[in-house]
Coordinates of C-alpha atoms in Angstrom, one line a residue:
X1 CA -0.3 0.1 -0.4
X2 CA 1.1 3.3 -1.2
X3 CA 2.6 6.1 1.7
X4 CA 0.3 9.1 2.3
X5 CA 2.1 12.3 1.6
X6 CA 2.0 12.9 5.3
X7 CA 3.5 9.5 6.2
X8 CA 6.6 10.2 3.7
X9 CA 7.2 13.4 5.0
X10 CA 7.2 11.6 8.6
X11 CA 9.8 9.1 7.6
X12 CA 12.1 10.7 5.6
X13 CA 12.3 13.4 8.6
X14 CA 12.5 10.8 11.1
X15 CA 15.6 9.1 9.0
X16 CA 17.4 12.2 8.8
X17 CA 17.1 13.8 12.5
X18 CA 19.5 15.2 14.3
X19 CA 21.2 18.5 16.0
X20 CA 20.1 21.3 13.7
X21 CA 22.9 22.1 11.1
X22 CA 22.3 23.8 7.7
X23 CA 21.7 20.2 5.6
X24 CA 19.0 19.4 8.6
X25 CA 17.2 22.8 8.2
X26 CA 17.4 22.5 4.0
X27 CA 15.9 18.5 3.7
X28 CA 13.3 19.3 5.9
X29 CA 12.1 22.4 3.9
X30 CA 12.1 20.1 0.9
X31 CA 10.2 17.9 3.0
X32 CA 7.9 20.8 3.7
X33 CA 7.7 21.8 0.2
X34 CA 6.7 18.0 -1.1
X35 CA 3.8 17.7 2.0
X36 CA 3.1 20.6 0.4
X37 CA 2.3 19.8 -3.2
X38 CA 0.0 16.5 -1.7
X39 CA -3.0 16.1 -4.1
X40 CA -6.4 17.4 -1.7
X41 CA -8.0 13.6 -2.8
X42 CA -6.1 12.4 0.3
X43 CA -8.2 11.6 2.9
X44 CA -6.0 13.9 6.3
X45 CA -6.3 16.9 3.5
X46 CA -9.4 16.4 2.4
X47 CA -10.3 16.4 6.2
X48 CA -8.4 19.1 6.8
X49 CA -9.8 21.6 4.3
X50 CA -13.4 20.7 5.0
X51 CA -13.2 21.3 8.5
X52 CA -11.0 24.0 8.7
X53 CA -9.9 23.7 11.9
X54 CA -8.2 26.7 13.6
X55 CA -5.0 24.0 15.3
X56 CA -4.9 20.3 14.7
X57 CA -1.7 18.2 15.8
X58 CA -0.6 15.9 12.2
X59 CA 2.4 14.1 14.2
X60 CA 4.4 14.0 17.7
X61 CA 7.3 12.3 16.8
X62 CA 7.8 10.0 19.7
X63 CA 11.5 9.3 20.2
X64 CA 12.2 12.1 19.0
X65 CA 10.0 15.1 20.0
X66 CA 9.4 17.1 16.1
X67 CA 5.5 17.9 15.8
X68 CA 3.9 18.9 12.7
X69 CA 0.6 20.9 13.1
X70 CA -2.3 22.3 11.1
X71 CA -3.2 25.8 11.5
X72 CA -6.3 27.3 9.2
X73 CA -5.9 30.9 9.4
X74 CA -8.8 33.8 8.2
X75 CA -8.5 36.7 6.8
X76 CA -6.2 39.6 8.2
X77 CA -5.7 37.2 11.3
X78 CA -2.2 38.5 13.3
X79 CA -0.1 37.6 15.1
X80 CA 1.9 39.7 16.0
X81 CA 5.8 38.9 17.1
X82 CA 7.0 36.3 18.7
X83 CA 10.6 34.1 18.7
X84 CA 10.1 30.5 19.4
X85 CA 12.7 29.9 22.0
X86 CA 15.4 27.9 21.6
X87 CA 13.6 26.0 18.6
X88 CA 13.4 26.1 15.3
X89 CA 10.3 26.3 13.0
X90 CA 9.4 25.8 9.1
X91 CA 5.8 27.6 7.9
X92 CA 4.3 25.8 5.5
X93 CA 1.6 27.1 3.6
X94 CA -0.4 24.0 1.5
X95 CA -3.4 26.8 0.4
X96 CA -4.3 30.9 0.7
X97 CA -1.6 33.3 1.3
X98 CA 0.6 35.0 3.7
X99 CA 2.6 37.8 4.9
X100 CA 5.4 37.1 7.3
X101 CA 7.9 39.7 8.2
X102 CA 10.9 39.8 10.3
X103 CA 12.4 41.7 13.1
X104 CA 15.8 43.0 14.9
X105 CA 16.1 43.2 18.3
X106 CA 17.7 46.6 19.0
X107 CA 18.8 48.7 22.0
X108 CA 18.4 52.1 21.9
X109 CA 20.7 54.9 23.6
X110 CA 17.6 55.3 26.4
X111 CA 17.8 52.0 27.6
X112 CA 14.4 50.0 26.1
X113 CA 14.7 47.3 23.6
X114 CA 12.6 47.7 20.5
X115 CA 12.2 45.6 17.2
X116 CA 12.4 47.2 14.2
X117 CA 11.2 45.2 10.7
X118 CA 13.5 43.8 8.4
X119 CA 11.4 42.4 5.5
X120 CA 7.7 41.1 4.7
X121 CA 7.9 37.9 2.6
X122 CA 5.0 37.4 1.1
X123 CA 4.1 33.0 1.4
X124 CA 2.4 31.5 -1.3
X125 CA 0.7 27.9 -1.7
X126 CA 3.4 25.5 -2.1
X127 CA 6.0 27.4 -0.9
X128 CA 7.8 27.8 3.1
X129 CA 9.8 29.5 5.4
X130 CA 12.1 28.8 8.1
X131 CA 13.2 30.7 11.3
X132 CA 16.3 29.5 13.5
X133 CA 16.6 29.7 16.8
X134 CA 15.7 33.4 18.2
X135 CA 14.5 34.6 14.7
X136 CA 11.5 37.3 15.6
X137 CA 8.7 37.5 13.3
X138 CA 4.7 38.1 13.1
X139 CA 2.8 36.7 10.5
X140 CA -0.5 38.0 8.6
X141 CA -3.2 36.2 6.5
X142 CA -3.6 38.5 3.7
X143 CA -6.1 35.5 1.7
X144 CA -9.7 35.1 2.4
X145 CA -8.0 31.6 4.4
X146 CA -5.3 30.2 4.6
X147 CA -3.8 26.3 5.5
X148 CA -0.7 26.6 7.3
X149 CA 1.4 23.8 8.5
X150 CA 3.9 24.4 11.2
X151 CA 6.8 21.5 12.1
X152 CA 8.3 22.6 15.6
X153 CA 11.7 20.3 16.3
X154 CA 9.6 20.4 20.0
X155 CA 6.5 21.2 21.7
X156 CA 6.2 25.2 21.5
X157 CA 3.7 24.8 24.1
X158 CA 5.3 22.8 26.9
X159 CA 8.4 24.1 26.1
X160 CA 6.4 27.8 27.4
X161 CA 5.1 26.4 29.8
X162 CA 8.7 24.7 31.4
X163 CA 10.9 27.5 30.9
X164 CA 9.8 30.5 29.4
X165 CA 12.1 31.2 26.5
X166 CA 9.5 32.2 24.1
X167 CA 9.0 35.9 23.6
X168 CA 5.5 37.2 22.8
X169 CA 6.1 40.9 21.3
X170 CA 3.8 43.9 23.0
X171 CA 2.8 47.0 20.9
X172 CA 3.9 50.2 23.2
X173 CA 3.6 53.9 21.6
X174 CA 3.7 52.6 18.4
X175 CA 6.8 50.3 18.7
X176 CA 7.1 46.4 18.8
X177 CA 8.9 46.2 22.7
X178 CA 9.3 43.3 24.9
X179 CA 6.7 42.6 28.0
X180 CA 6.9 44.0 31.3
X181 CA 6.6 41.6 34.0
X182 CA 3.0 42.6 34.5
X183 CA 2.1 41.6 30.5

């Protein structure tokens, strides 16, 4: 019996898994782009497209800990600048369009931290974006809806709860900055 594109993705990533290297990141991006070309006749993808879940876990690897999630985003949904702590993340767009901006964290002469937008990339169906540990980015759905796959090297919810290394930036006086202790 032939494997689904999802099963093939999981198998190939598992085969190559190891510490983060250029080769691993590149190979995972290639595998993601292959997954994005899956036929919507495949049961798992047809169900995602029909049900349009806000978030669903597609795979959690019991040996290596990496995860693949799917998110259905609606027009205008904006996720403010954030990073993923010590984890790297790969976003792949199955359908729709997203804008993904990147930022640098700078400290002004007054000692205040603020973000400076580096660029904005329009990501279309079939394309993937890689963010390394510490990279800061935001996302905005610019089509009626979008189906986004998010591959993470570990469970980011657990990472956030246990280690508090993920940062979600806040807008203050027209600039993105680090949250205060009360935020």
